[in-house]
Amino acid sequence: MMILVYGGSGSGKSAFAEKKITELNKSGIPLYYLATMQVYDAEDEERIKRHRMQRAGKGFTTIEQPKDLGNIALELREAKSDILLECMSNVVANEMFSDAISDPSIYDKKVSEEKSFDKYEGVFNKIKDEIIKLKDSCNNLIIVSNNVFEDGNIYDDETMKYIKTLGDINVFLAEISDEVWEVVAGIPVRIK
Amino acid sequence: MILVIGGYAQGKLEYVKEKYQTGGDDIFDFEVEDIAELERYSDGLFSDRQIILNNINSLIKKELDDGKDPEELLGNILSKFNNVIIITDEVGNGIVPIDKNERIYREKTGRFQCMLAQNADEVIRVTCGVGQRIK
């Protein structure tokens, strides 16, 4: 069983996804939380703290996996565990930008280079392959993803490519999911 | 309490006016009015009278700008009005803003809307003027 949980900031999508995976999880099946956020400042720490408190006592083992989901798929293959991956918006950002953030000189070099959309296709294909591996290697998989598509703003090229890539990934995730839920003001609305 | 949520310019107020057959007298719009005016207004009000609180997200923004915690608002509103329709913009469906205050506003508004929805008898999501009852 694979489920996509989708929603905006502060929509309550995490709480719903946690409830859903704990309901699906049968005793004896390991339950993993794949945390994808890279910590840069106190605000990130605060957010992570809030999420940890929300998960406390629900039986999750947390694995930090900001990118390269394929690696974790290999490790988890034998166990056939249940997995909650949160959040795809971080994975896409980390795959596209994380080396840039950790080393600003690389970022400067990158943005000064003339780039095609190919790199983003590369990221799209990489994540797609890795998700398929992850799906095949586990029992139940719930992926949380973010709605970043409706503020109507035009951003710089890099951000627009990020939005496009995440959008493409979300479409792919919805296609291969058994259920898709959109969470609005904490209320889950099933859209597939 | 009824909560109506949807993106900017989706026809939420018109939807409410038509569905609940209300004129303009009982509509409170926080884009132009503030909480003090609402309090003055509500003091003399029969508590069962239907009132519409439009753009509650603007009120949340004002409260945050004044350094207040908007969560306290919820109790105030719920204790004052038995028959209230709250209309709010969905503001969380975009790229996380670079500005910290903008981020806090989005996050707090989202959480506040979750609380409103939890306490609501009905939640309606309006897209393109079409209402979909989700609770």
mmCIF file of C-alpha atoms in Angstrom:
data_model
loop_
_atom_site.group_PDB
_atom_site.id
_atom_site.type_symbol
_atom_site.label_atom_id
_atom_site.label_comp_id
_atom_site.label_asym_id
_atom_site.label_seq_id
_atom_site.Cartn_x
_atom_site.Cartn_y
_atom_site.Cartn_z
ATOM 1 C CA MET A 1 0.000 0.000 0.000
ATOM 2 C CA MET A 2 1.279 3.415 -0.967
ATOM 3 C CA ILE A 3 -0.364 6.692 0.052
ATOM 4 C CA LEU A 4 0.438 10.267 -0.925
ATOM 5 C CA VAL A 5 -0.488 12.966 1.593
ATOM 6 C CA TYR A 6 -0.490 16.468 0.148
ATOM 7 C CA GLY A 7 -1.115 19.901 1.630
ATOM 8 C CA GLY A 8 0.212 23.389 2.279
ATOM 9 C CA SER A 9 2.159 24.871 5.188
ATOM 10 C CA GLY A 10 0.401 24.422 8.500
ATOM 11 C CA SER A 11 -2.335 22.296 6.924
ATOM 12 C CA GLY A 12 -1.936 19.439 9.411
ATOM 13 C CA LYS A 13 -0.697 16.994 6.768
ATOM 14 C CA SER A 14 2.018 15.482 9.000
ATOM 15 C CA ALA A 15 -0.353 14.675 11.826
ATOM 16 C CA PHE A 16 -2.713 12.960 9.377
ATOM 17 C CA ALA A 17 0.119 10.998 7.706
ATOM 18 C CA GLU A 18 1.393 9.822 11.102
ATOM 19 C CA LYS A 19 -2.077 8.693 12.124
ATOM 20 C CA LYS A 20 -2.537 6.868 8.832
ATOM 21 C CA ILE A 21 0.767 4.939 8.951
ATOM 22 C CA THR A 22 0.319 3.947 12.602
ATOM 23 C CA GLU A 23 -3.138 2.600 11.721
ATOM 24 C CA LEU A 24 -1.659 0.545 8.869
ATOM 25 C CA ASN A 25 1.298 -0.681 10.914
ATOM 26 C CA LYS A 26 0.794 -4.192 12.299
ATOM 27 C CA SER A 27 2.705 -5.413 15.336
ATOM 28 C CA GLY A 28 6.060 -6.928 14.486
ATOM 29 C CA ILE A 29 6.494 -4.770 11.380
ATOM 30 C CA PRO A 30 9.198 -2.139 11.865
ATOM 31 C CA LEU A 31 8.005 1.457 11.521
ATOM 32 C CA TYR A 32 10.414 4.030 10.160
ATOM 33 C CA TYR A 33 10.205 7.769 9.852
ATOM 34 C CA LEU A 34 12.443 9.082 7.087
ATOM 35 C CA ALA A 35 13.344 12.611 8.117
ATOM 36 C CA THR A 36 14.507 14.692 5.186
ATOM 37 C CA MET A 37 15.071 18.139 6.597
ATOM 38 C CA GLN A 38 18.564 19.570 6.671
ATOM 39 C CA VAL A 39 19.045 21.825 9.650
ATOM 40 C CA TYR A 40 20.399 25.306 8.960
ATOM 41 C CA ASP A 41 19.156 27.440 11.853
ATOM 42 C CA ALA A 42 17.231 27.643 15.115
ATOM 43 C CA GLU A 43 13.900 27.876 13.283
ATOM 44 C CA ASP A 44 14.595 24.513 11.606
ATOM 45 C CA GLU A 45 15.501 23.037 14.985
ATOM 46 C CA GLU A 46 12.257 24.348 16.436
ATOM 47 C CA ARG A 47 10.252 22.769 13.604
ATOM 48 C CA ILE A 48 12.027 19.442 14.052
ATOM 49 C CA LYS A 49 11.378 19.594 17.799
ATOM 50 C CA ARG A 50 7.665 20.125 17.184
ATOM 51 C CA HIS A 51 7.532 17.189 14.766
ATOM 52 C CA ARG A 52 9.450 14.933 17.194
ATOM 53 C CA MET A 53 7.034 15.761 19.995
ATOM 54 C CA GLN A 54 4.142 15.029 17.684
ATOM 55 C CA ARG A 55 5.663 11.599 16.850
ATOM 56 C CA ALA A 56 6.733 10.732 20.397
ATOM 57 C CA GLY A 57 5.351 7.473 21.715
ATOM 58 C CA LYS A 58 4.005 6.339 18.355
ATOM 59 C CA GLY A 59 6.709 3.724 17.802
ATOM 60 C CA PHE A 60 8.702 5.374 15.038
ATOM 61 C CA THR A 61 12.398 4.789 14.482
ATOM 62 C CA THR A 62 13.759 7.946 12.877
ATOM 63 C CA ILE A 63 16.255 7.760 10.027
ATOM 64 C CA GLU A 64 17.806 10.980 8.749
ATOM 65 C CA GLN A 65 17.712 10.723 4.970
ATOM 66 C CA PRO A 66 17.794 14.177 3.383
ATOM 67 C CA LYS A 67 18.523 12.728 -0.085
ATOM 68 C CA ASP A 68 19.629 9.545 -1.901
ATOM 69 C CA LEU A 69 16.500 7.608 -0.993
ATOM 70 C CA GLY A 70 17.799 4.661 -3.046
ATOM 71 C CA ASN A 71 20.424 3.915 -0.383
ATOM 72 C CA ILE A 72 17.856 3.520 2.347
ATOM 73 C CA ALA A 73 15.736 1.341 0.074
ATOM 74 C CA LEU A 74 18.593 -1.166 -0.123
ATOM 75 C CA GLU A 75 19.060 -1.180 3.642
ATOM 76 C CA LEU A 76 15.368 -1.688 4.347
ATOM 77 C CA ARG A 77 14.736 -4.345 1.721
ATOM 78 C CA GLU A 78 15.070 -7.353 4.019
ATOM 79 C CA ALA A 79 12.923 -5.938 6.791
ATOM 80 C CA LYS A 80 9.784 -5.123 4.735
ATOM 81 C CA SER A 81 9.013 -2.248 7.025
ATOM 82 C CA ASP A 82 6.395 0.495 7.031
ATOM 83 C CA ILE A 83 7.767 3.868 6.085
ATOM 84 C CA LEU A 84 6.630 7.430 6.497
ATOM 85 C CA LEU A 85 8.688 9.784 4.330
ATOM 86 C CA GLU A 86 8.366 13.458 5.136
ATOM 87 C CA CYS A 87 8.603 15.590 3.072
ATOM 88 C CA MET A 88 9.153 15.281 -0.688
ATOM 89 C CA SER A 89 9.600 19.071 -0.983
ATOM 90 C CA ASN A 90 12.773 18.718 1.105
ATOM 91 C CA VAL A 91 14.093 15.761 -0.901
ATOM 92 C CA VAL A 92 13.711 17.632 -4.189
ATOM 93 C CA ALA A 93 15.326 20.779 -2.713
ATOM 94 C CA ASN A 94 18.173 18.764 -1.215
ATOM 95 C CA GLU A 95 18.824 16.895 -4.454
ATOM 96 C CA MET A 96 18.843 20.152 -6.401
ATOM 97 C CA PHE A 97 20.524 22.573 -4.028
ATOM 98 C CA SER A 98 22.060 20.979 -0.934
ATOM 99 C CA ASP A 99 25.682 20.860 -2.096
ATOM 100 C CA ALA A 100 25.225 24.466 -3.116
ATOM 101 C CA ILE A 101 24.011 25.491 0.321
ATOM 102 C CA SER A 102 26.771 23.714 2.211
ATOM 103 C CA ASP A 103 29.385 25.337 -0.006
ATOM 104 C CA PRO A 104 28.308 28.786 -1.217
ATOM 105 C CA SER A 105 31.221 28.998 -3.653
ATOM 106 C CA ILE A 106 29.775 26.045 -5.589
ATOM 107 C CA TYR A 107 26.415 27.788 -5.623
ATOM 108 C CA ASP A 108 27.933 30.983 -7.044
ATOM 109 C CA LYS A 109 29.717 28.997 -9.690
ATOM 110 C CA LYS A 110 26.555 27.112 -10.528
ATOM 111 C CA VAL A 111 24.317 30.115 -10.932
ATOM 112 C CA SER A 112 26.895 31.835 -13.096
ATOM 113 C CA GLU A 113 26.925 28.884 -15.456
ATOM 114 C CA GLU A 114 24.509 28.670 -18.344
ATOM 115 C CA LYS A 115 22.260 25.756 -17.500
ATOM 116 C CA SER A 116 19.728 23.731 -19.365
ATOM 117 C CA PHE A 117 16.715 22.052 -17.836
ATOM 118 C CA ASP A 118 18.580 18.756 -18.130
ATOM 119 C CA LYS A 119 19.930 18.851 -14.602
ATOM 120 C CA TYR A 120 16.377 18.994 -13.307
ATOM 121 C CA GLU A 121 15.322 16.144 -15.496
ATOM 122 C CA GLY A 122 18.256 14.326 -13.949
ATOM 123 C CA VAL A 123 16.955 15.029 -10.458
ATOM 124 C CA PHE A 124 13.436 14.035 -11.497
ATOM 125 C CA ASN A 125 14.612 10.708 -12.932
ATOM 126 C CA LYS A 126 16.858 9.986 -9.948
ATOM 127 C CA ILE A 127 14.100 10.577 -7.409
ATOM 128 C CA LYS A 128 11.608 8.627 -9.515
ATOM 129 C CA ASP A 129 13.918 5.576 -9.656
ATOM 130 C CA GLU A 130 14.640 5.810 -5.966
ATOM 131 C CA ILE A 131 10.949 6.043 -5.047
ATOM 132 C CA ILE A 132 10.236 2.902 -7.080
ATOM 133 C CA LYS A 133 13.031 1.113 -5.206
ATOM 134 C CA LEU A 134 11.696 2.388 -1.895
ATOM 135 C CA LYS A 135 8.159 1.282 -2.727
ATOM 136 C CA ASP A 136 9.352 -2.196 -3.726
ATOM 137 C CA SER A 137 11.473 -2.565 -0.605
ATOM 138 C CA CYS A 138 8.816 -1.788 2.000
ATOM 139 C CA ASN A 139 5.439 -2.930 3.184
ATOM 140 C CA ASN A 140 3.414 0.283 3.517
ATOM 141 C CA LEU A 141 4.780 3.582 2.260
ATOM 142 C CA ILE A 142 3.321 6.984 2.997
ATOM 143 C CA ILE A 143 4.909 10.017 1.372
ATOM 144 C CA VAL A 144 4.094 13.542 2.486
ATOM 145 C CA SER A 145 4.439 16.263 -0.106
ATOM 146 C CA ASN A 146 3.911 19.964 -0.115
ATOM 147 C CA ASN A 147 1.618 22.219 -2.089
ATOM 148 C CA VAL A 148 3.929 25.059 -3.174
ATOM 149 C CA PHE A 149 2.027 25.782 -6.362
ATOM 150 C CA GLU A 150 -0.687 28.287 -5.602
ATOM 151 C CA ASP A 151 0.856 31.575 -4.499
ATOM 152 C CA GLY A 152 0.857 32.922 -8.057
ATOM 153 C CA ASN A 153 4.322 34.433 -7.685
ATOM 154 C CA ILE A 154 6.999 34.333 -10.349
ATOM 155 C CA TYR A 155 10.346 33.495 -8.791
ATOM 156 C CA ASP A 156 13.897 33.302 -10.115
ATOM 157 C CA ASP A 157 14.713 30.535 -12.610
ATOM 158 C CA GLU A 158 16.147 28.139 -10.038
ATOM 159 C CA THR A 159 13.027 28.351 -7.881
ATOM 160 C CA MET A 160 10.712 27.972 -10.878
ATOM 161 C CA LYS A 161 12.621 24.842 -11.893
ATOM 162 C CA TYR A 162 12.317 23.556 -8.344
ATOM 163 C CA ILE A 163 8.535 24.136 -8.412
ATOM 164 C CA LYS A 164 8.261 22.386 -11.776
ATOM 165 C CA THR A 165 10.337 19.416 -10.600
ATOM 166 C CA LEU A 166 8.357 18.999 -7.390
ATOM 167 C CA GLY A 167 5.132 19.254 -9.389
ATOM 168 C CA ASP A 168 6.290 16.517 -11.754
ATOM 169 C CA ILE A 169 7.323 14.341 -8.817
ATOM 170 C CA ASN A 170 3.929 14.852 -7.144
ATOM 171 C CA VAL A 171 2.129 13.807 -10.356
ATOM 172 C CA PHE A 172 4.296 10.698 -10.514
ATOM 173 C CA LEU A 173 3.715 9.885 -6.832
ATOM 174 C CA ALA A 174 -0.050 10.250 -7.241
ATOM 175 C CA GLU A 175 0.032 7.930 -10.251
ATOM 176 C CA ILE A 176 1.709 5.086 -8.389
ATOM 177 C CA SER A 177 -0.155 5.623 -5.094
ATOM 178 C CA ASP A 178 -3.196 3.603 -4.079
ATOM 179 C CA GLU A 179 -4.636 6.584 -2.234
ATOM 180 C CA VAL A 180 -4.053 10.336 -2.455
ATOM 181 C CA TRP A 181 -5.241 12.650 0.315
ATOM 182 C CA GLU A 182 -5.182 16.414 0.398
ATOM 183 C CA VAL A 183 -5.254 17.907 3.882
ATOM 184 C CA VAL A 184 -7.087 21.232 4.249
ATOM 185 C CA ALA A 185 -7.192 22.957 7.657
ATOM 186 C CA GLY A 186 -6.468 19.578 9.259
ATOM 187 C CA ILE A 187 -9.289 17.865 7.349
ATOM 188 C CA PRO A 188 -8.261 15.031 5.040
ATOM 189 C CA VAL A 189 -9.980 15.085 1.641
ATOM 190 C CA ARG A 190 -9.484 11.969 -0.443
ATOM 191 C CA ILE A 191 -8.753 12.896 -4.052
ATOM 192 C CA LYS A 192 -7.782 9.427 -5.308
ATOM 193 C CA MET B 1 -19.594 27.868 13.727
ATOM 194 C CA ILE B 2 -19.062 27.433 10.009
ATOM 195 C CA LEU B 3 -15.606 27.771 8.466
ATOM 196 C CA VAL B 4 -15.212 28.721 4.818
ATOM 197 C CA ILE B 5 -11.711 28.353 3.404
ATOM 198 C CA GLY B 6 -10.247 28.909 -0.048
ATOM 199 C CA GLY B 7 -7.644 30.786 -2.077
ATOM 200 C CA TYR B 8 -7.648 34.530 -2.646
ATOM 201 C CA ALA B 9 -10.422 35.788 -4.976
ATOM 202 C CA GLN B 10 -12.231 32.460 -5.123
ATOM 203 C CA GLY B 11 -15.680 33.935 -4.460
ATOM 204 C CA LYS B 12 -15.921 32.862 -0.834
ATOM 205 C CA LEU B 13 -17.936 35.842 0.428
ATOM 206 C CA GLU B 14 -20.354 35.722 -2.509
ATOM 207 C CA TYR B 15 -20.792 32.004 -1.900
ATOM 208 C CA VAL B 16 -21.615 32.645 1.746
ATOM 209 C CA LYS B 17 -24.012 35.503 0.980
ATOM 210 C CA GLU B 18 -25.918 33.398 -1.507
ATOM 211 C CA LYS B 19 -25.958 30.186 0.467
ATOM 212 C CA TYR B 20 -26.925 31.744 3.786
ATOM 213 C CA GLN B 21 -29.101 34.532 2.354
ATOM 214 C CA THR B 22 -27.322 37.298 4.239
ATOM 215 C CA GLY B 23 -27.024 40.939 3.325
ATOM 216 C CA GLY B 24 -24.124 43.232 4.119
ATOM 217 C CA ASP B 25 -25.145 44.305 7.649
ATOM 218 C CA ASP B 26 -23.593 41.470 9.580
ATOM 219 C CA ILE B 27 -20.383 41.143 7.645
ATOM 220 C CA PHE B 28 -17.254 42.090 9.469
ATOM 221 C CA ASP B 29 -14.236 42.472 7.185
ATOM 222 C CA PHE B 30 -10.842 42.415 8.877
ATOM 223 C CA GLU B 31 -9.168 43.820 5.828
ATOM 224 C CA VAL B 32 -10.700 47.166 6.801
ATOM 225 C CA GLU B 33 -11.901 46.701 10.380
ATOM 226 C CA ASP B 34 -10.042 45.687 13.520
ATOM 227 C CA ILE B 35 -10.719 43.564 16.575
ATOM 228 C CA ALA B 36 -11.607 46.566 18.777
ATOM 229 C CA GLU B 37 -14.431 47.464 16.408
ATOM 230 C CA LEU B 38 -15.663 43.893 16.486
ATOM 231 C CA GLU B 39 -15.621 43.925 20.279
ATOM 232 C CA ARG B 40 -17.582 47.179 20.409
ATOM 233 C CA TYR B 41 -20.043 45.805 17.927
ATOM 234 C CA SER B 42 -20.452 42.459 19.615
ATOM 235 C CA ASP B 43 -21.025 43.946 23.109
ATOM 236 C CA GLY B 44 -24.508 45.071 22.249
ATOM 237 C CA LEU B 45 -25.271 42.064 20.151
ATOM 238 C CA PHE B 46 -27.785 39.336 20.704
ATOM 239 C CA SER B 47 -25.502 36.321 20.797
ATOM 240 C CA ASP B 48 -27.610 34.158 18.490
ATOM 241 C CA ARG B 49 -27.565 36.657 15.685
ATOM 242 C CA GLN B 50 -25.682 35.416 12.651
ATOM 243 C CA ILE B 51 -22.444 37.227 11.935
ATOM 244 C CA ILE B 52 -19.884 36.781 9.182
ATOM 245 C CA LEU B 53 -16.220 37.346 9.941
ATOM 246 C CA ASN B 54 -14.470 37.835 6.619
ATOM 247 C CA ASN B 55 -10.700 37.718 6.036
ATOM 248 C CA ILE B 56 -9.833 36.374 9.476
ATOM 249 C CA ASN B 57 -6.322 35.825 8.075
ATOM 250 C CA SER B 58 -5.897 39.639 7.976
ATOM 251 C CA LEU B 59 -6.758 39.752 11.659
ATOM 252 C CA ILE B 60 -4.160 37.071 12.379
ATOM 253 C CA LYS B 61 -1.584 39.155 10.521
ATOM 254 C CA LYS B 62 -2.445 42.243 12.578
ATOM 255 C CA GLU B 63 -2.269 40.298 15.832
ATOM 256 C CA LEU B 64 1.158 38.896 14.897
ATOM 257 C CA ASP B 65 2.393 42.366 13.873
ATOM 258 C CA ASP B 66 1.303 43.606 17.317
ATOM 259 C CA GLY B 67 3.285 40.785 18.934
ATOM 260 C CA LYS B 68 0.173 38.951 20.113
ATOM 261 C CA ASP B 69 -0.625 35.270 19.925
ATOM 262 C CA PRO B 70 -3.603 34.835 17.601
ATOM 263 C CA GLU B 71 -4.549 31.552 19.245
ATOM 264 C CA GLU B 72 -6.176 33.511 22.065
ATOM 265 C CA LEU B 73 -8.590 34.895 19.505
ATOM 266 C CA LEU B 74 -10.258 31.568 19.045
ATOM 267 C CA GLY B 75 -11.666 31.431 22.559
ATOM 268 C CA ASN B 76 -12.880 35.015 22.307
ATOM 269 C CA ILE B 77 -14.684 34.447 19.055
ATOM 270 C CA LEU B 78 -16.226 31.150 20.097
ATOM 271 C CA SER B 79 -17.433 32.516 23.422
ATOM 272 C CA LYS B 80 -19.031 35.610 21.857
ATOM 273 C CA PHE B 81 -20.852 34.207 18.867
ATOM 274 C CA ASN B 82 -23.056 31.165 18.658
ATOM 275 C CA ASN B 83 -23.867 31.647 15.036
ATOM 276 C CA VAL B 84 -20.771 32.727 13.196
ATOM 277 C CA ILE B 85 -19.462 32.103 9.688
ATOM 278 C CA ILE B 86 -15.716 32.572 9.464
ATOM 279 C CA ILE B 87 -14.149 33.144 6.051
ATOM 280 C CA THR B 88 -10.424 32.748 5.610
ATOM 281 C CA ASP B 89 -7.881 32.768 2.799
ATOM 282 C CA GLU B 90 -5.810 29.652 2.238
ATOM 283 C CA VAL B 91 -2.273 31.080 2.490
ATOM 284 C CA GLY B 92 -0.080 27.997 2.895
ATOM 285 C CA ASN B 93 -0.034 26.719 -0.674
ATOM 286 C CA GLY B 94 3.110 28.388 -1.956
ATOM 287 C CA ILE B 95 6.864 28.562 -1.776
ATOM 288 C CA VAL B 96 8.063 29.094 1.788
ATOM 289 C CA PRO B 97 8.842 32.837 1.970
ATOM 290 C CA ILE B 98 12.359 34.111 2.598
ATOM 291 C CA ASP B 99 11.063 36.704 5.068
ATOM 292 C CA LYS B 100 10.752 35.266 8.565
ATOM 293 C CA ASN B 101 7.602 37.191 9.501
ATOM 294 C CA GLU B 102 5.924 36.006 6.308
ATOM 295 C CA ARG B 103 6.823 32.418 7.199
ATOM 296 C CA ILE B 104 5.441 32.804 10.705
ATOM 297 C CA TYR B 105 2.231 34.346 9.355
ATOM 298 C CA ARG B 106 1.649 31.406 6.987
ATOM 299 C CA GLU B 107 2.428 28.791 9.585
ATOM 300 C CA LYS B 108 0.341 30.431 12.341
ATOM 301 C CA THR B 109 -2.556 31.026 9.978
ATOM 302 C CA GLY B 110 -2.478 27.373 8.931
ATOM 303 C CA ARG B 111 -2.450 26.166 12.539
ATOM 304 C CA PHE B 112 -5.199 28.606 13.465
ATOM 305 C CA GLN B 113 -7.321 27.335 10.581
ATOM 306 C CA CYS B 114 -6.789 23.746 11.778
ATOM 307 C CA MET B 115 -8.124 24.780 15.203
ATOM 308 C CA LEU B 116 -11.079 26.598 13.684
ATOM 309 C CA ALA B 117 -11.871 23.544 11.560
ATOM 310 C CA GLN B 118 -11.674 21.294 14.596
ATOM 311 C CA ASN B 119 -14.203 23.467 16.408
ATOM 312 C CA ALA B 120 -16.436 24.046 13.398
ATOM 313 C CA ASP B 121 -19.749 22.300 12.825
ATOM 314 C CA GLU B 122 -19.217 22.638 9.100
ATOM 315 C CA VAL B 123 -16.153 23.318 6.954
ATOM 316 C CA ILE B 124 -16.598 24.391 3.339
ATOM 317 C CA ARG B 125 -13.804 24.767 0.845
ATOM 318 C CA VAL B 126 -14.491 27.207 -1.973
ATOM 319 C CA THR B 127 -12.680 26.960 -5.313
ATOM 320 C CA CYS B 128 -13.804 29.009 -8.346
ATOM 321 C CA GLY B 129 -16.906 29.993 -6.407
ATOM 322 C CA VAL B 130 -17.887 26.344 -5.944
ATOM 323 C CA GLY B 131 -18.279 25.181 -2.371
ATOM 324 C CA GLN B 132 -17.324 21.672 -1.320
ATOM 325 C CA ARG B 133 -18.314 20.596 2.146
ATOM 326 C CA ILE B 134 -15.329 18.805 3.695
ATOM 327 C CA LYS B 135 -16.684 18.559 7.234
#
